Coordinates of C-alpha atoms in Angstrom, one line a residue:
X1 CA 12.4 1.7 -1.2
X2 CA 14.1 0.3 2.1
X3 CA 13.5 -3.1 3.7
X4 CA 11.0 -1.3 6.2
X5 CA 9.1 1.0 4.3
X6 CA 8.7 -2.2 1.7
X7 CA 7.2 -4.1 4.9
X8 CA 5.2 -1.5 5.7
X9 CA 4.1 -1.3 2.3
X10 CA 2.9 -4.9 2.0
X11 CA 1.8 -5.4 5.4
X12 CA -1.9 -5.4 4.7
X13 CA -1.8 -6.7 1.5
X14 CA 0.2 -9.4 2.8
X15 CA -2.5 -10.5 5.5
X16 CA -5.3 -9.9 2.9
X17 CA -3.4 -12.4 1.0
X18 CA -3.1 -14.8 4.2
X19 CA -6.8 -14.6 4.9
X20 CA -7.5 -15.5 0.8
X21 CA -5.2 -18.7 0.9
X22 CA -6.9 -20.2 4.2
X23 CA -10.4 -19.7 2.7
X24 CA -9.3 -20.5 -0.8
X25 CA -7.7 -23.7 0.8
X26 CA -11.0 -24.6 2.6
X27 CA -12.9 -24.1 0.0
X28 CA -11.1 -26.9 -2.2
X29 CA -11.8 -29.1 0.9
X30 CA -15.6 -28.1 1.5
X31 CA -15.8 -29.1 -2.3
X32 CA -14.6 -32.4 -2.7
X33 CA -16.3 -33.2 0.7
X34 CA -19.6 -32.4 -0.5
X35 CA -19.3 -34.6 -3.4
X36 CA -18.2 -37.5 -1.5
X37 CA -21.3 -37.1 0.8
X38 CA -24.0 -36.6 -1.8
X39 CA -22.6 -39.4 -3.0
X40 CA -22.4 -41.5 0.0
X41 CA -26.1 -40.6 1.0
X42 CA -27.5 -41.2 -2.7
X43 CA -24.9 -43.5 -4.8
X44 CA -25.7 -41.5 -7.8
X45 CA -23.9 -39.9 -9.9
X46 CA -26.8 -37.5 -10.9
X47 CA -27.0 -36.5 -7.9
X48 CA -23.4 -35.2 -7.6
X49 CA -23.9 -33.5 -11.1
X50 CA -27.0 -31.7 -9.3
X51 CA -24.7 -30.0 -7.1
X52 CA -23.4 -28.8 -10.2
X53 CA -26.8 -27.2 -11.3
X54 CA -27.9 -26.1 -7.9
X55 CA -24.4 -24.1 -7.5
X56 CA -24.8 -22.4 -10.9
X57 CA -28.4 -21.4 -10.4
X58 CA -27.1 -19.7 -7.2
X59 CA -24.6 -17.8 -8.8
X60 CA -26.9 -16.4 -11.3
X61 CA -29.6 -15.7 -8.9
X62 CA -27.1 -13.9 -6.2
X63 CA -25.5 -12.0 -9.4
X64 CA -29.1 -10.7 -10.9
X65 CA -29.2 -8.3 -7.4
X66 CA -26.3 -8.6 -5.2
X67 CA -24.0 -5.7 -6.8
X68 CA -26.9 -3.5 -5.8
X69 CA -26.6 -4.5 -2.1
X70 CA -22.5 -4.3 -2.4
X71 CA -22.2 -1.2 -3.6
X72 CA -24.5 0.2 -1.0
X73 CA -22.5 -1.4 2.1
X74 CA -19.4 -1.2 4.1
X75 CA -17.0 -3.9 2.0
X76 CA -15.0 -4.8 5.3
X77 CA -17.8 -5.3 7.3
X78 CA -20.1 -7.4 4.3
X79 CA -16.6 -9.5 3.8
X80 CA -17.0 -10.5 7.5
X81 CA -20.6 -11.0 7.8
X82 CA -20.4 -13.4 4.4
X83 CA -17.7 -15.3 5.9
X84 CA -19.5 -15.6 9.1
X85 CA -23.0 -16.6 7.7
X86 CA -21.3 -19.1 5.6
X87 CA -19.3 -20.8 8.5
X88 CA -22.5 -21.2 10.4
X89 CA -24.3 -22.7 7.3
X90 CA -21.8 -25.3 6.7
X91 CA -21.4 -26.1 10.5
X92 CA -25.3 -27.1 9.8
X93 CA -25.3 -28.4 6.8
X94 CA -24.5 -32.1 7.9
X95 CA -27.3 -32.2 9.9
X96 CA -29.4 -32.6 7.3
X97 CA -29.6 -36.0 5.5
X98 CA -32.4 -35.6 2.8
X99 CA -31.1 -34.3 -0.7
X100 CA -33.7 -31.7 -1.1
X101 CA -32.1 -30.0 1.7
X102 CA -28.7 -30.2 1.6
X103 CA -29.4 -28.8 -2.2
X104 CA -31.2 -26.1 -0.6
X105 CA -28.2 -25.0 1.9
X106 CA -25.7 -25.3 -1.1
X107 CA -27.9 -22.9 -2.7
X108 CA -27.9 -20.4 0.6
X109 CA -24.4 -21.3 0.8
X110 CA -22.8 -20.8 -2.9
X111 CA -25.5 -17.5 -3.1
X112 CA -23.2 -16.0 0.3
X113 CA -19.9 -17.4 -1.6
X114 CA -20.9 -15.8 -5.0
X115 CA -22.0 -12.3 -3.2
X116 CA -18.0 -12.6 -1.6
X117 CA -16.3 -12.4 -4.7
X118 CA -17.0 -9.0 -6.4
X119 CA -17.3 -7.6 -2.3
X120 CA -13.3 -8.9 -1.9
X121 CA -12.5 -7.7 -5.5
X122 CA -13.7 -4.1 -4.4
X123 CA -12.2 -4.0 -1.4
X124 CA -8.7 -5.0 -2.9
X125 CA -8.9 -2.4 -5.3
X126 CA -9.6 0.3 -2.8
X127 CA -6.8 -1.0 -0.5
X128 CA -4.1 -1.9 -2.9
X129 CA -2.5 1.0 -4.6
X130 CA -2.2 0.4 -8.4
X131 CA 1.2 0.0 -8.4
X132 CA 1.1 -2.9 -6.3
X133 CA -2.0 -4.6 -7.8
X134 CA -0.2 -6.7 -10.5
X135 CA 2.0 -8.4 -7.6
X136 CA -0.9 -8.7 -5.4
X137 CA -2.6 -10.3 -8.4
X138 CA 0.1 -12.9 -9.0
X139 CA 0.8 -13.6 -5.6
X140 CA -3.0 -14.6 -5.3
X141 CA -2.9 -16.9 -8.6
X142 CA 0.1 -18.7 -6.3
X143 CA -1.7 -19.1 -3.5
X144 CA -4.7 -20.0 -5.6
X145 CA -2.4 -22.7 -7.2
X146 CA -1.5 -23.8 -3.4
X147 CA -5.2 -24.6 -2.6
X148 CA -5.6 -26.4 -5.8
X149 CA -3.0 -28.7 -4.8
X150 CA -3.2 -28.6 -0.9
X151 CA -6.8 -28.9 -1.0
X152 CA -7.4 -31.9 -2.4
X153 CA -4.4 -33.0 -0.5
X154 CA -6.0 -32.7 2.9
X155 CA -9.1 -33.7 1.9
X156 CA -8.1 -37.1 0.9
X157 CA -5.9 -36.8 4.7
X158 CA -9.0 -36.0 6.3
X159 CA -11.1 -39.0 4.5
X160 CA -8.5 -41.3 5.6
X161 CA -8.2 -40.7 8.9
X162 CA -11.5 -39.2 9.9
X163 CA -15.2 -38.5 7.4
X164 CA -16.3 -36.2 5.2
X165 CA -18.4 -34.2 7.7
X166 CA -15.2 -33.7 9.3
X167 CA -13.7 -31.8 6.2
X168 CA -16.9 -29.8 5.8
X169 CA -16.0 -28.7 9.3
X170 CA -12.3 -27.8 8.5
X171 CA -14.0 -25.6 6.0
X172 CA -16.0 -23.7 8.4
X173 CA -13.2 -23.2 10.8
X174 CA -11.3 -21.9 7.7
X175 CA -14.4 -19.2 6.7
X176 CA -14.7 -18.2 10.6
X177 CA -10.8 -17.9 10.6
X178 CA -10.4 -15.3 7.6
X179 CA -13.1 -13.4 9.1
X180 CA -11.7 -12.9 12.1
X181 CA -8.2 -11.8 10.0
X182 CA -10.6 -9.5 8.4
X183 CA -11.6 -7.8 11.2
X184 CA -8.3 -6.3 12.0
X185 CA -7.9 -5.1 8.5
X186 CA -8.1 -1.5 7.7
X187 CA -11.7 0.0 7.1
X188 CA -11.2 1.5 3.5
X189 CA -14.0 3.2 3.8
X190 CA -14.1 5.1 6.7
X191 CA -14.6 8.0 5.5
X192 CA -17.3 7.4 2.9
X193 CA -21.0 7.7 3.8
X194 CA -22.1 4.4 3.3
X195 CA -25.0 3.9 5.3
X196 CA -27.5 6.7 3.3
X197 CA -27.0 4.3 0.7
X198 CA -27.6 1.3 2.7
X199 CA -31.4 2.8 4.0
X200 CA -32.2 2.6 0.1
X201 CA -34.7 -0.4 0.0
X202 CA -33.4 -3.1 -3.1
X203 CA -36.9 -2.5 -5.1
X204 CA -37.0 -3.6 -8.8
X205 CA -37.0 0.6 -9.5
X206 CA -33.5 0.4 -7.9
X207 CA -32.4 -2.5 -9.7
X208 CA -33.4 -1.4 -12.8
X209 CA -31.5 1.7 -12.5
X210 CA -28.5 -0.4 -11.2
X211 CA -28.7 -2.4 -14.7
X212 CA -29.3 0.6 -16.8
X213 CA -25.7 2.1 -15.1
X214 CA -24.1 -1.0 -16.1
X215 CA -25.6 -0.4 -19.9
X216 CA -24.7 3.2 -20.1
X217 CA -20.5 2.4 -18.2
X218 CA -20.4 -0.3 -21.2
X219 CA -21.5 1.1 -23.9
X220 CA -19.5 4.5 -22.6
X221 CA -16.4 2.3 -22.7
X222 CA -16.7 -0.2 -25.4
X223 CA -13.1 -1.1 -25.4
X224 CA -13.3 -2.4 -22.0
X225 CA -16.8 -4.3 -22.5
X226 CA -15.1 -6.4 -25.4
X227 CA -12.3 -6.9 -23.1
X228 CA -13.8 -8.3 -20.5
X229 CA -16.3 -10.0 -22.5
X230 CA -13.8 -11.8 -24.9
X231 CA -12.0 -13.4 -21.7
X232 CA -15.5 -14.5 -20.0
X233 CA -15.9 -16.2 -23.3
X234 CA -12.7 -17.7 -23.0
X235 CA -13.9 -19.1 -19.5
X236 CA -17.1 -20.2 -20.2
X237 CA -15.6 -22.4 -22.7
X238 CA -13.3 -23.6 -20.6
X239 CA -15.5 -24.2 -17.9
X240 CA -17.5 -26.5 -20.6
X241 CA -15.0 -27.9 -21.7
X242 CA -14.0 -29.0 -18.1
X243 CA -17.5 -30.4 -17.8
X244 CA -16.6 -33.5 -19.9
X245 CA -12.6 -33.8 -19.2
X246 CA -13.4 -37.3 -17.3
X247 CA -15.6 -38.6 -20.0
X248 CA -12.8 -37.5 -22.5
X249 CA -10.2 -39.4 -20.4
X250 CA -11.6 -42.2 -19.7
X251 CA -14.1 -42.8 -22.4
X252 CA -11.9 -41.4 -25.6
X253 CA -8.5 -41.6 -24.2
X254 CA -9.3 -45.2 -22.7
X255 CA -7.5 -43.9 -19.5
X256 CA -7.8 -45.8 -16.4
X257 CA -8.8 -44.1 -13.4
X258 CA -5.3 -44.1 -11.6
X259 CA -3.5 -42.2 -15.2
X260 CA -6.2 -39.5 -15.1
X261 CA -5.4 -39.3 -11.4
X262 CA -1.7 -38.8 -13.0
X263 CA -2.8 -36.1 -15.4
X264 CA -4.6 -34.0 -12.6
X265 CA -1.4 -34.2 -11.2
X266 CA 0.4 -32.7 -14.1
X267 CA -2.4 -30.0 -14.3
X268 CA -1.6 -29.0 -10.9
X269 CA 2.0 -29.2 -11.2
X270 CA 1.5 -26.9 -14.6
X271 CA -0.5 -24.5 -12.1
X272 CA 2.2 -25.0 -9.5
X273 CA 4.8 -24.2 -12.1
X274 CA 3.1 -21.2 -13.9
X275 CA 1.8 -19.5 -11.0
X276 CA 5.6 -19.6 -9.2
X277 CA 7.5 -18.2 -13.0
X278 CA 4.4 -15.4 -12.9
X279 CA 5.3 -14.5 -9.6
X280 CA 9.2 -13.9 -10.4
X281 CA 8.9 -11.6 -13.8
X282 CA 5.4 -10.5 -13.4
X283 CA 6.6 -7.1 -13.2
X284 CA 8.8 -7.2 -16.2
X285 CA 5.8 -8.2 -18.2
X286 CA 3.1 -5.4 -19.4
X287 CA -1.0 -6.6 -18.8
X288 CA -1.7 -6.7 -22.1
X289 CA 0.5 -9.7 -23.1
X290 CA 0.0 -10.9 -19.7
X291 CA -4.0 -11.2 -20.9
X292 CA -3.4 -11.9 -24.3
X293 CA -0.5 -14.4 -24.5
X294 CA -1.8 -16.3 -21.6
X295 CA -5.1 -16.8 -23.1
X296 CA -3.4 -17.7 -26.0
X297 CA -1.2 -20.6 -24.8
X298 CA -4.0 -21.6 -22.5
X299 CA -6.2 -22.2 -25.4
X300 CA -3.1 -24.1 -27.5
X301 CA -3.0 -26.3 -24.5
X302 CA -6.4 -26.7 -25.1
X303 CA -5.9 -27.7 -29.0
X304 CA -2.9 -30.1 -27.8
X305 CA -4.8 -31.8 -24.7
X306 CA -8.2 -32.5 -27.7
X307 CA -6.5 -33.4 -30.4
X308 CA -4.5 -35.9 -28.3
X309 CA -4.3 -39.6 -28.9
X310 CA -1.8 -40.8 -26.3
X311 CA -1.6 -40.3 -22.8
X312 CA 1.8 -38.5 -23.1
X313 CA 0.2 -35.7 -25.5
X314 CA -2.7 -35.3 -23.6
X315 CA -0.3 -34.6 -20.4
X316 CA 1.8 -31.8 -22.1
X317 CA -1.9 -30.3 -22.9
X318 CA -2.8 -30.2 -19.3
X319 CA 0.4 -29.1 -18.3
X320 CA 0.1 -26.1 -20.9
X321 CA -3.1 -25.1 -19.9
X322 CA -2.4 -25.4 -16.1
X323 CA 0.9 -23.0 -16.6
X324 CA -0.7 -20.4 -18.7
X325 CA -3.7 -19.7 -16.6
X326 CA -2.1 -18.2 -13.9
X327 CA -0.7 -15.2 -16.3
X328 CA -3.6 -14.6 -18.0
X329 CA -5.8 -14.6 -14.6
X330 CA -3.2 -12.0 -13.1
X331 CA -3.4 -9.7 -16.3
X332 CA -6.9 -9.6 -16.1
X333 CA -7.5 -9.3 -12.7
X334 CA -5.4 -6.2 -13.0
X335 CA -7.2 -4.3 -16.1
X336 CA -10.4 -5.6 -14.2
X337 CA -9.2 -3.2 -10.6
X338 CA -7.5 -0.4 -12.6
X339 CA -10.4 0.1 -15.4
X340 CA -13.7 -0.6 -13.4
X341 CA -15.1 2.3 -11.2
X342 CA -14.7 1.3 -7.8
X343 CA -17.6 2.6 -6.5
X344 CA -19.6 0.6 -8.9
X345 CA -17.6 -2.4 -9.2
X346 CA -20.1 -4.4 -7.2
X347 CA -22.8 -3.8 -9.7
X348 CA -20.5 -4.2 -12.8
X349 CA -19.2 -7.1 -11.8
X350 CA -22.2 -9.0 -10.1
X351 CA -24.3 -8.1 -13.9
X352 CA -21.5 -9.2 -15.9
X353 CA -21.2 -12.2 -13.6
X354 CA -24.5 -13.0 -14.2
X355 CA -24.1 -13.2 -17.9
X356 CA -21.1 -15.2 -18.0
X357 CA -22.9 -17.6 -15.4
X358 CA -25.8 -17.5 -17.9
X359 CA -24.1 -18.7 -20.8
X360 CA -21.9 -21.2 -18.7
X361 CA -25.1 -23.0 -18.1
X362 CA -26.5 -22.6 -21.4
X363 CA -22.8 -23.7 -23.2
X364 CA -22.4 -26.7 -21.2
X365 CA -26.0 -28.0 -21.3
X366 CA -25.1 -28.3 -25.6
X367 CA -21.8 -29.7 -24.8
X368 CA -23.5 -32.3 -22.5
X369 CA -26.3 -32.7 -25.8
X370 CA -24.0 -32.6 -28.2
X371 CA -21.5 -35.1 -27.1
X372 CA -24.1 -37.7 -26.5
X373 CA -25.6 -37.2 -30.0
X374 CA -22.1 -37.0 -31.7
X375 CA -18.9 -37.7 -30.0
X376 CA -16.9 -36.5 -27.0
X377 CA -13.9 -35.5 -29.1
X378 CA -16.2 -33.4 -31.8
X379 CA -17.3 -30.9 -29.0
X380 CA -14.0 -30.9 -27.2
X381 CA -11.8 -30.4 -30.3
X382 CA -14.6 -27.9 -31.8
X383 CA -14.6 -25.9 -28.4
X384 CA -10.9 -25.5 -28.4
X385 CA -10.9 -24.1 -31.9
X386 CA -13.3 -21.4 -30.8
X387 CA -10.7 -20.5 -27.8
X388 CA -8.1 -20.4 -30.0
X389 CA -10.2 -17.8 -32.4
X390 CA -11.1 -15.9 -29.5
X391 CA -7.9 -15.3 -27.8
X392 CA -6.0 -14.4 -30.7
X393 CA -9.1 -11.8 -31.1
X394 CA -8.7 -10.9 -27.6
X395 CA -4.6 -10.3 -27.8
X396 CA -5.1 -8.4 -30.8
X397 CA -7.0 -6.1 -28.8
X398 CA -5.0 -5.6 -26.0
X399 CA -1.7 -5.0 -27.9
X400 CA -2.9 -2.2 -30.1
X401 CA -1.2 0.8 -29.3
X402 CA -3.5 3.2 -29.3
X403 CA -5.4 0.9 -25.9
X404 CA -2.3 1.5 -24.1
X405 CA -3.5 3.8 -21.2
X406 CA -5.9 0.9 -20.4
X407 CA -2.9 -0.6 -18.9
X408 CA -0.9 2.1 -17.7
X409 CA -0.5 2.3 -13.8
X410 CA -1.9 5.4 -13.9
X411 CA -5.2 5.1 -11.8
X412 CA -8.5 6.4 -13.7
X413 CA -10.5 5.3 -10.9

């Protein structure tokens, strides 16, 4: 392929990827913002965990419904609105000073954020040809790893030199910004006749069909059910797991707060790291033990960062764990785009979000129990035993190779 036609090629994709990394870094910034000001307003640290609760219950409340409404509508055109609607909400949410309400935006807030998601995943996989889609995939987990570490970066800029509020605002300019780079992105579905679709009124007759689709395309293709299921296990334990990383630090690992500082460090050099080595031999690497391995390493990192004693171990944990994500992320992403219908990923993946969101609220509420019955280090070392099960499950399934047209580049869409 020549120099121009190559441009050509990744023209879109490259500006797609552009608008991703300026919400993705904004996003980081909203985040730790919030925090800071719930916990300026309140001084409790119960309060900041509420923000925790609040976001989760908007997740699973958006996911319950919101495939129904993606599916229906024009993705370019939702992606913009959603950005848009979420800009003006955080431009308002300072105003508010009471916790009730500023729960209540986040709620409005997280529920537009969480609707985003599977609209941008279906509008990547119709505008990406498959070929391309594993590159595109580890070029995102780069910039991904950018904002992780940027993020936070300018965040703790912006708190120095100016407030909080004024980070919440970055954010919005960010959201407004990648909507208007969406704007002058193709319309993938110019052609298709969307808006028959979009008169159907979202009654419970419709959403009960919606779910009953989502039954009959998993149990139809069981293969790819288990798939996705045994890597959302692997991430709700993870995400539990992350729920008590400062308690395990600090509490168990008797770190002060300027060495687990350190070790978030490491964790985003390991993302830094991982993210850059996926990018560079991604394509010499087939999905499956893109999936498989890097959920395997992730959870030894896992096992080495729990079982630790010393600060040294613990950091060669983090740093695993951090390096590994980005290929299994990128080998998922891509069996998710090239095995999902398109025109029903919105449902498919809003419903199967709402399951995993389910059981990360569920999971982590034991955790939470647990450790304070017990002991931190039971749960966390017990948890990582369980990822380590699961993945080497979940990369016996995907190097079998009778599976292996699941990860051909040979679009069953």
């Amino acid at each position: 392929m020549s120099m121009i036609k190559l441009l050509e090629a990744w023209r879109y994709p490259a500006i797609l990827l552009f608008s991703i990394g300026v919400s993705s870094v904004g996003s980081w910034i909203y985040f730790i913002a919030l925090n800071l000001i719930v916990f300026n307003l309140t001084g409790s640290a119960i309060a900041v965990s509420g923000l925790y609760i609040v976001r989760a219950s908007s997740t699973l409340f958006a996911n319950f419904w919101s495939g129904s409404l993606i599916d229906r509508l024009n993705k370019k055109y939702l992606m913009i609105v959603l950005n848009l609607f979420e800009s003006l909400l955080i431009v308002i949410l300072p105003f508010f000073s009471t916790l009730t309400w500023i729960y209540f935006m986040v709620f409005v807030i997280t529920m537009a954020s969480s609707m985003y998601h599977p609209t941008s995943m279906t509008y990547i996989t119709k505008l990406i040809p498959i070929e391309q889609r594993k590159r595109f995939n580890a070029l995102r987990s780069l910039l991904d790893s950018g904002a992780f570490i940027t993020g936070p970066a300018i965040a703790g800029l912006l708190f120095t030199i100016g407030t909080p509020t004024m980070a919440i605002y970055l954010n919005a300019i960010a959201l407004f910004l990648s909507a208007c780079i969406t704007l002058g992105m193709p319309n993938v579905e110019a052609n298709q006749q969307l808006t028959s679709k979009a008169d159907v009124k979202i009654s419970y007759k419709v959403l009960f069909n919606d779910w009953k689709l989502v039954i009959r395309f998993s149990l139809k293709n069981p293969y790819i059910m288990i798939i996705y299921f045994l890597f959302s296990a692997m991430l709700v334990m993870m995400t539990a797991t992350d729920s008590l990383e400062v308690a395990f630090a600090t509490q168990v690992l008797s770190l002060s707060e300027g060495e687990y500082g350190v070790l978030v460090s490491i964790a985003g050099a390991g993302v830094l790291v991982g993210s850059l080595m996926n990018t560079a031999i991604v394509g010499k690497i087939p999905t499956a033990w893109l999936i498989g391995l890097g959920s395997l390493i992730t959870a030894l990192g896992y096992l080495i960062s729990t079982s630790s004693y010393t600060f040294l171990i613990a950091s060669l944990g983090f740093f695993i764990i951090s390096f590994a994500t980005a290929f299994a992320n990128t080998g998922f992403y891509t069996f998710y785009q090239n095995n999902i219908p398109v025109d029903s990923m919105g449902r498919i993946g809003s419903i199967y979000g709402f399951v995993e969101a389910l059981f990360i609220i569920i999971i982590t509420a034991i955790f939470g129990v647990v450790a304070e019955i017990i002991s931190i280090r039971y749960v966390v070392v017990s948890a990582a035993i369980i990822m380590f099960v699961v993945a080497t499950i979940l990369l016996i399934f995907n190097v079998q190779p009778s599976k292996a047209r699941f990860y051909s580049n040979i679009s069953k869409l």
